Coordinates of C-alpha atoms in Angstrom, one line a residue:
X8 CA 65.6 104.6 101.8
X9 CA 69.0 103.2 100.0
X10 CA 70.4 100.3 101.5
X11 CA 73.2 100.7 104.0
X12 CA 75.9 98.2 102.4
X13 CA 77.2 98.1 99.6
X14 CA 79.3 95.0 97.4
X15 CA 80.2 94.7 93.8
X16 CA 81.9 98.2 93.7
X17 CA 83.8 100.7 95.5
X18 CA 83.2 101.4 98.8
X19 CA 83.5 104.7 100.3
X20 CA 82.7 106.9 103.4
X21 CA 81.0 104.8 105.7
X22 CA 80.3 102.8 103.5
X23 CA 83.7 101.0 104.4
X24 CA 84.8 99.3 107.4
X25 CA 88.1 98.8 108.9
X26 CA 91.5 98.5 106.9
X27 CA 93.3 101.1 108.5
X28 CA 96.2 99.3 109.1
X29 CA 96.6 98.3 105.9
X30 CA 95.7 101.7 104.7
X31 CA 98.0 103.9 106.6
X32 CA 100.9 100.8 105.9
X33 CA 99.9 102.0 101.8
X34 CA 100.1 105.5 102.5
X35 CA 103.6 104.9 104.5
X36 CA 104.4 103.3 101.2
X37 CA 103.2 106.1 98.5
X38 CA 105.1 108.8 100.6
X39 CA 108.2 106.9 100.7
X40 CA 108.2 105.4 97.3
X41 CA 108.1 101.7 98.3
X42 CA 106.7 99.4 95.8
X43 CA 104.0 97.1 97.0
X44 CA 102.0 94.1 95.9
X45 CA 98.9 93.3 97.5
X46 CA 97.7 89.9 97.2
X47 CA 93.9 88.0 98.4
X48 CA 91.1 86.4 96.8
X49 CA 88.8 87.8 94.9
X50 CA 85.9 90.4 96.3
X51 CA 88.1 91.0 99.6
X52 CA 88.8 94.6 99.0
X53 CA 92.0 95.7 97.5
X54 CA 90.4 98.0 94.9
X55 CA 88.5 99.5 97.6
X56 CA 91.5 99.7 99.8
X57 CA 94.0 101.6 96.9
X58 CA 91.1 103.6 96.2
X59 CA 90.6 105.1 99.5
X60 CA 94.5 105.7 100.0
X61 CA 94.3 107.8 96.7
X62 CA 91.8 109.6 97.8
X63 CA 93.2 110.6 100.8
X64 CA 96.6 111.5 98.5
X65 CA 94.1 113.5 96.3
X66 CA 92.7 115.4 99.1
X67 CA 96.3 116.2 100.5
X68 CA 97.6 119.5 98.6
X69 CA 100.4 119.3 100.1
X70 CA 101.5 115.7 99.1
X71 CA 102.5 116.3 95.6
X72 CA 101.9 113.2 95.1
X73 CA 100.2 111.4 92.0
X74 CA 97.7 108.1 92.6
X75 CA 98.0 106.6 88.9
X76 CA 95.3 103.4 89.0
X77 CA 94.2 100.7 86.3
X78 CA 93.4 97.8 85.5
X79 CA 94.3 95.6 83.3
X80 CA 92.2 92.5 83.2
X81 CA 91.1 93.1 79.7
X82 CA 94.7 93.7 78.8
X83 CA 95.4 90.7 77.0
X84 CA 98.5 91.3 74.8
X85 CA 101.7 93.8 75.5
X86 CA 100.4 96.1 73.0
X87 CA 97.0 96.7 75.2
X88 CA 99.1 96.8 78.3
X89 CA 101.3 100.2 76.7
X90 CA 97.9 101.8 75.5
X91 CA 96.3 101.2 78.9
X92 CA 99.6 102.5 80.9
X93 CA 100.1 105.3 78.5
X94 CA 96.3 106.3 78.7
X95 CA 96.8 105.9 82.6
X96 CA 99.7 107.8 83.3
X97 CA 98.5 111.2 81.1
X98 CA 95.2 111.3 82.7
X99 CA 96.1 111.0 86.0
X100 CA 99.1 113.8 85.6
X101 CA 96.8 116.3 83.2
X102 CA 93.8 117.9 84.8
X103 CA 92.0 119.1 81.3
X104 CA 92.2 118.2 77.7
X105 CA 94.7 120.5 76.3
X106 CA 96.8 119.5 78.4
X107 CA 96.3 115.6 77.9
X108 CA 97.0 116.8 74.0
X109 CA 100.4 118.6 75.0
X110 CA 101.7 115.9 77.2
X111 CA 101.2 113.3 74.1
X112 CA 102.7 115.4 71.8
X113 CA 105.2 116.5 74.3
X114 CA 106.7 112.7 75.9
X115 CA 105.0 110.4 72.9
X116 CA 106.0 112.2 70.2
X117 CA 107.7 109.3 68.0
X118 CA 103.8 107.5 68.3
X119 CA 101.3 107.9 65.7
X120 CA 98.5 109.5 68.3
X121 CA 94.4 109.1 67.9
X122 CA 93.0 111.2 70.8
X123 CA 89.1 110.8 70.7
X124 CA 87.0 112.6 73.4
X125 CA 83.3 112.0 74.6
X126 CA 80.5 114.5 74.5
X127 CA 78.0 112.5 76.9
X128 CA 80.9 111.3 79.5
X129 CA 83.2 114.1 79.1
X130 CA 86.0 111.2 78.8
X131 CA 88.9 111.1 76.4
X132 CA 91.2 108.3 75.0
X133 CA 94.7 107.9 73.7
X134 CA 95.5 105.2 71.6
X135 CA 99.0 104.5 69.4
X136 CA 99.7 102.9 66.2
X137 CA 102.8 100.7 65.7
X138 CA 103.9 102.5 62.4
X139 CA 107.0 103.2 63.9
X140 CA 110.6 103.4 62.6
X141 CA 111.4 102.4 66.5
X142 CA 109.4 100.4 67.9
X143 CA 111.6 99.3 70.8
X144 CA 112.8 103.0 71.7
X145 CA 109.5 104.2 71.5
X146 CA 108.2 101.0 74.1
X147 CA 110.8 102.4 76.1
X148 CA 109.5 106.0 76.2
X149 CA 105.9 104.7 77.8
X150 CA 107.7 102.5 80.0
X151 CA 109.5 105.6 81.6
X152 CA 107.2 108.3 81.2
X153 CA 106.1 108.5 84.7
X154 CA 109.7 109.0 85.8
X155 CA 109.9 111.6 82.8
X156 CA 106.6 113.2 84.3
X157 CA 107.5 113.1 87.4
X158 CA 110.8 114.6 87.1
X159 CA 109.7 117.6 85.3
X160 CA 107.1 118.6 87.5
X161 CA 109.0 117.7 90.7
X162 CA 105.9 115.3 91.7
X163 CA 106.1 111.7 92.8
X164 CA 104.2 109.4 91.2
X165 CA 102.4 106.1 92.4
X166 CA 101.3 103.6 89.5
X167 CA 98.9 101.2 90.8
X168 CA 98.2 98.5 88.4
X169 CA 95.2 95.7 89.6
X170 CA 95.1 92.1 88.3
X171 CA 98.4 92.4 87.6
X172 CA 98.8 88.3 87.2
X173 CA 96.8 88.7 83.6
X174 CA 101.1 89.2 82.7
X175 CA 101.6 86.1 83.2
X176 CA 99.6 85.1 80.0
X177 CA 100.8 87.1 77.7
X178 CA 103.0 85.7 74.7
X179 CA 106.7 86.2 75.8
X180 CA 105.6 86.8 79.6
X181 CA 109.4 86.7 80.9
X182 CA 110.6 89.2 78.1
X183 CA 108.1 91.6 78.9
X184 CA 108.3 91.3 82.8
X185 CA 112.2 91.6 82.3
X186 CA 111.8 95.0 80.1
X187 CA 109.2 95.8 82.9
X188 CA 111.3 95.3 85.5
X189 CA 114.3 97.1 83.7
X190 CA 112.8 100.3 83.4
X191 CA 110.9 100.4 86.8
X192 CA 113.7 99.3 88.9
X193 CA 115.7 102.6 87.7
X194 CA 112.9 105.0 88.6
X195 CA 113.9 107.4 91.2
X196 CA 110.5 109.6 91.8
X197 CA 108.1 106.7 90.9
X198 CA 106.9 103.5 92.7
X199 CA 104.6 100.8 91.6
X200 CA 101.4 99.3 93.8
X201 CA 100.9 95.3 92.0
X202 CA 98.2 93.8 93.2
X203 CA 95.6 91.1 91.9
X204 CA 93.7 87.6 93.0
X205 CA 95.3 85.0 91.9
X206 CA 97.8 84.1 94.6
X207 CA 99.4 81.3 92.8
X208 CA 100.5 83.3 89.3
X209 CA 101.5 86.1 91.7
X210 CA 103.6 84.2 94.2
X211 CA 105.2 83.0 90.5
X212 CA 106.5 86.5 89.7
X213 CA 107.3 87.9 92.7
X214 CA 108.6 84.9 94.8
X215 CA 110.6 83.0 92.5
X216 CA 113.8 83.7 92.5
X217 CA 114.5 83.2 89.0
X218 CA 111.9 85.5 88.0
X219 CA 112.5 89.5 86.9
X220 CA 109.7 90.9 89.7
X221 CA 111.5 88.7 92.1
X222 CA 111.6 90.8 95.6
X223 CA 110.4 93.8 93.5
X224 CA 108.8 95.4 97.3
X225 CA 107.1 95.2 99.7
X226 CA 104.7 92.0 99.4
X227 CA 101.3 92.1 101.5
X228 CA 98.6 89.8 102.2
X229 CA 94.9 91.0 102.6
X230 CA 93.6 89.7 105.5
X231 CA 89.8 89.2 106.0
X232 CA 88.0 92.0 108.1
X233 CA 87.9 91.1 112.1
X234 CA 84.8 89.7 113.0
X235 CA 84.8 92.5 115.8
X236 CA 84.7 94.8 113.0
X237 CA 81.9 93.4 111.3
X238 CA 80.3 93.5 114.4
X239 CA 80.5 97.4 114.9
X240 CA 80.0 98.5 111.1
X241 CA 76.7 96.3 110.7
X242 CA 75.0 97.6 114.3
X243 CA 76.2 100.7 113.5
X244 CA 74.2 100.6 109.9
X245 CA 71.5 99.5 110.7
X246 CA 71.1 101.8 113.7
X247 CA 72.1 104.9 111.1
X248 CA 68.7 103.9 109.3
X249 CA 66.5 103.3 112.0
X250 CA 66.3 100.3 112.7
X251 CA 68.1 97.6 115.5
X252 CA 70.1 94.5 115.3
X253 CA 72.0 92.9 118.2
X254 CA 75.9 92.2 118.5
X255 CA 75.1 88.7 118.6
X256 CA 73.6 88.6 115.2
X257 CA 76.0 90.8 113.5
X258 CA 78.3 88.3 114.5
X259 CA 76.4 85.4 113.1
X260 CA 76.5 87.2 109.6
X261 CA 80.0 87.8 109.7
X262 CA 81.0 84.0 110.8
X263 CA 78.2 82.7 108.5
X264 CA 80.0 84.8 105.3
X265 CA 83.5 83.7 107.3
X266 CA 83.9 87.5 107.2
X267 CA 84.2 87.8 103.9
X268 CA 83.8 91.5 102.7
X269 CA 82.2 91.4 99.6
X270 CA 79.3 88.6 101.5
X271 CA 79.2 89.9 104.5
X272 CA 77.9 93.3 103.4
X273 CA 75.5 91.7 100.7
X274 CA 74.3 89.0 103.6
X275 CA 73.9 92.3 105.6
X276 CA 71.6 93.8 102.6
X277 CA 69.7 90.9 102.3
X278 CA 68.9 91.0 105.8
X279 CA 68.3 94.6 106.2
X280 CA 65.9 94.8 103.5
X281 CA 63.9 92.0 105.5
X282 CA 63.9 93.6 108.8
X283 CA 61.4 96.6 109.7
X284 CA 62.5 97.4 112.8
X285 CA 64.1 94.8 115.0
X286 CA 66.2 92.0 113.6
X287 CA 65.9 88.7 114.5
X288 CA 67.2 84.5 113.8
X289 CA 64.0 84.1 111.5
X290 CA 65.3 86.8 109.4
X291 CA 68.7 85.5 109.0
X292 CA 67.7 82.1 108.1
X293 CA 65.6 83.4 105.3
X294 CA 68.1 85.7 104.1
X295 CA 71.1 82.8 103.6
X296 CA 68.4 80.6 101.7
X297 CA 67.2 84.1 99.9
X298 CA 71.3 84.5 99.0
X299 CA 71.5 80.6 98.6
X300 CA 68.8 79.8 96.1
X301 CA 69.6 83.3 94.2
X302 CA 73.2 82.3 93.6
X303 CA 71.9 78.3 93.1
X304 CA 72.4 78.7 89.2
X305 CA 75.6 80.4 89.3
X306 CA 76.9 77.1 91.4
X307 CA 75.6 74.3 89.6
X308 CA 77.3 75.8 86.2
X309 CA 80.7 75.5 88.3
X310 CA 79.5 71.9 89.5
X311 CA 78.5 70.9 85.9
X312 CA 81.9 72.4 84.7
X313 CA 83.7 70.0 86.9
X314 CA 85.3 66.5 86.9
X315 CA 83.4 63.8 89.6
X316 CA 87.1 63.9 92.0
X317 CA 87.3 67.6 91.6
X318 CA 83.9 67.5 93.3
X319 CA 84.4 64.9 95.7
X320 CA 87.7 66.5 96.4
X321 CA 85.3 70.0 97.5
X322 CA 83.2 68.0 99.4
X323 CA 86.5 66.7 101.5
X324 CA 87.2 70.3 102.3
X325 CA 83.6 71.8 103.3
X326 CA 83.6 68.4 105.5
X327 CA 86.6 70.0 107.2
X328 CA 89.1 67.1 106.3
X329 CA 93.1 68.4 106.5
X330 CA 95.0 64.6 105.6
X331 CA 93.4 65.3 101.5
X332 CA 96.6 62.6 101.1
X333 CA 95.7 59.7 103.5
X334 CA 94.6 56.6 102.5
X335 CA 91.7 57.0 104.9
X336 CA 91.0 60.3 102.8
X337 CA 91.4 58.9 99.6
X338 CA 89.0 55.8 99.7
X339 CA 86.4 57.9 101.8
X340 CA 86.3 60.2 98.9
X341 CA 87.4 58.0 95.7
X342 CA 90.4 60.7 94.9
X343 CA 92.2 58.2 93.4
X344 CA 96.0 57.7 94.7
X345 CA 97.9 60.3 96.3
X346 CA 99.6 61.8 93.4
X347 CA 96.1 62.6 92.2
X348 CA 95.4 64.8 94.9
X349 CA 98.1 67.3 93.6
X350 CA 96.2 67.5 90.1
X351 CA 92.7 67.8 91.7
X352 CA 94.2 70.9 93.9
X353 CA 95.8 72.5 90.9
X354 CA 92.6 71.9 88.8
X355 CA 90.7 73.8 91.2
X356 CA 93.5 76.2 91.9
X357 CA 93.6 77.4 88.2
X358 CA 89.4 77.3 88.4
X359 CA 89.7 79.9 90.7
X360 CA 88.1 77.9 93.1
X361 CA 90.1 76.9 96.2
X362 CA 92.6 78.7 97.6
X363 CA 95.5 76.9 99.6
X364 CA 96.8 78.9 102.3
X365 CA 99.5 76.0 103.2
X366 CA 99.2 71.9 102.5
X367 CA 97.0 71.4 105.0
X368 CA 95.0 74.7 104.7
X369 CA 93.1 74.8 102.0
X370 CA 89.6 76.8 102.1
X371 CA 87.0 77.4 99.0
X372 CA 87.1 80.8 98.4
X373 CA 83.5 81.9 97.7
X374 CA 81.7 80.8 101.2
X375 CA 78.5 80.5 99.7
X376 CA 79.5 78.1 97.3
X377 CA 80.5 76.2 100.2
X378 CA 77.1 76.6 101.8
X379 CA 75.1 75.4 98.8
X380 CA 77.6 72.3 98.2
X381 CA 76.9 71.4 101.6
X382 CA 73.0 72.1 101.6
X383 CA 73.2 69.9 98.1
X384 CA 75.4 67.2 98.4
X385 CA 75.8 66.5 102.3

């Protein structure tokens, strides 16, 4: 029997839980040609979420509406970002090869194509040269080829592009986020879903004023899953394969993960695999040191990785301490002066590690890591 819950890819059917706010607020969007940027942590679910509203866009012949997705987290100069967007854009608007073929031919035609194509996964791939007597018309061309797309086949178009921050890196970022921002801005039958996980490089582009995406849509937070929800989607599992756990426990695991998605559902796992008919607190505890001890390595590379304030300046948060700045704080912890504590929070920040919701609200964002720095060091 397959496991009931599923993390580290997309979730569909009933495999997923909750969201439908968000996801009707997304497909309110799409119709209407809004642009959007999602923003949360890491592992909370926004691929999952844009992945179920194209779905249900897909399923919709009467939409005429086109879900574009990629990614571009191993997009790592300008050049990678065009081939990815071009690639994007003419598979998701070309249902078979020839066609693929025609539209390069037809709206890339000043690019020097390769088009490769996979026997085993019945894939194919555009790429482009630079050999070009234009470059800068030619950039302009994949920039606006949805808009060219969608005009001539009377279709909208919806361009979803995840970890969209990786911009932000590249050399020139506020040239190319300015051409960006040029082209899309003008596009009448095409809107653009930005979302990623790094809140603080994508509050940069899109809330600072003197920055090109500044105000560019509609900007959304991910909020965690209700632990009410949790509640309903793990009983309901574990009922759908037989066997029982109680309300009260389901709500355990979603306050022990502090409902986050991507642990609740592999807390759930853990515990499900344990249980052969009835759940109960033995099998909970053994499952969080299972998930603990199995992640232990993972966590003391991130430890060893780290200065001896960064750490202490962890162990201040998972002790629940909000004044990070007093000198109560400070000496408790050996942070060092108060000026300090702005340099340990960006350290972390830029680590990925911590996530601050507001100056006094700052929370680790991977609660196991939490859990093991409190079963290690407290």
């Amino acid at each position: 029997m397959e496991a009931p819950f599923i993390f580290g890819k997309l979730a569909t059917d009933d495999e997923y839980t909750d969201r439908q706010e968000e996801m009707q607020l997304l497909k309110n969007n799409f119709t209407s040609l809004i642009n959007t940027i999602i923003i949360s942590p890491r592992r909370w679910g926004k691929s999952t979420l844009v992945n179920r509203v194209a779905e249900s866009f897909k399923k919709d012949r009467k939409a005429k509406t086109v879900i574009c997705r990629l990614d571009i987290f191993n997009c790592r100069t300008e050049q990678q970002f065009y081939n990815a967007y071009a690639n994007a854009i003419l598979k998701s608007t070309t249902s078979a090869w020839e066609e693929f073929v025609s539209g390069v031919t037809k709206y890339l035609g000043k690019f020097i194509p390769k088009l490769t194509f996979s026997d085993v996964s019945q894939t194919y791939e555009f790429s482009f040269g630079l050999e070009l007597k234009d470059p800068h018309l030619s950039i302009d061309e994949i920039l606006d080829l949805p808009q060219k797309i969608a005009m001539d086949t009377d279709r909208k178009i919806v361009v979803c592009i995840d970890e969209f921050q990786n911009v932000h890196a590249y050399p020139d970022s506020l040239a190319f986020q300015q051409q960006l921002r040029a082209h899309w801005q003008l596009h009448s039958k095409v809107c653009y879903c930005l979302y990623g996980s790094k809140r603080h490089l994508l509050m940069n582009i899109f809330n600072e004023y003197e920055m090109p995406f500044y105000r560019f849509g509609d900007m959304h937070f991910l909020q965690k899953i209700k632990r009410e929800e949790w509640v309903k989607f793990i009983t309901k599992r574990f009922k759908a394969t037989g066997k029982h756990i109680s309300a009260a426990l389901s709500g355990k695991i979603a306050d022990t993960m502090q409902n986050h998605p991507y642990y609740v559902q592999q807390y759930s796992q853990q515990i499900w695999l344990r249980t052969q008919d009835e759940c109960n607190e033995k099998i909970l505890d053994e499952a969080l040191n299972g998930l603990i001890d199995q992640l232990s390595l993972l966590f003391t590379n991130i430890i060893d990785s780290l200065k001896a304030r960064q750490i202490s300046f962890l162990l201040a948060i998972v002790d629940g301490e909000t004044s990070f700045t007093s000198q109560e704080t400070l000496q408790k912890y050996n942070l060092g002066s108060s000026a300090n504590v702005k340099n340990l929070k960006n350290a972390l920040l830029e680590k990925d590690i911590i996530d601050i919701i507001d100056s006094k609200n700052i929370e680790i964002q991977d609660p196991v890591f939490q859990l093991w720095i409190k079963k290690r060091f407290t």
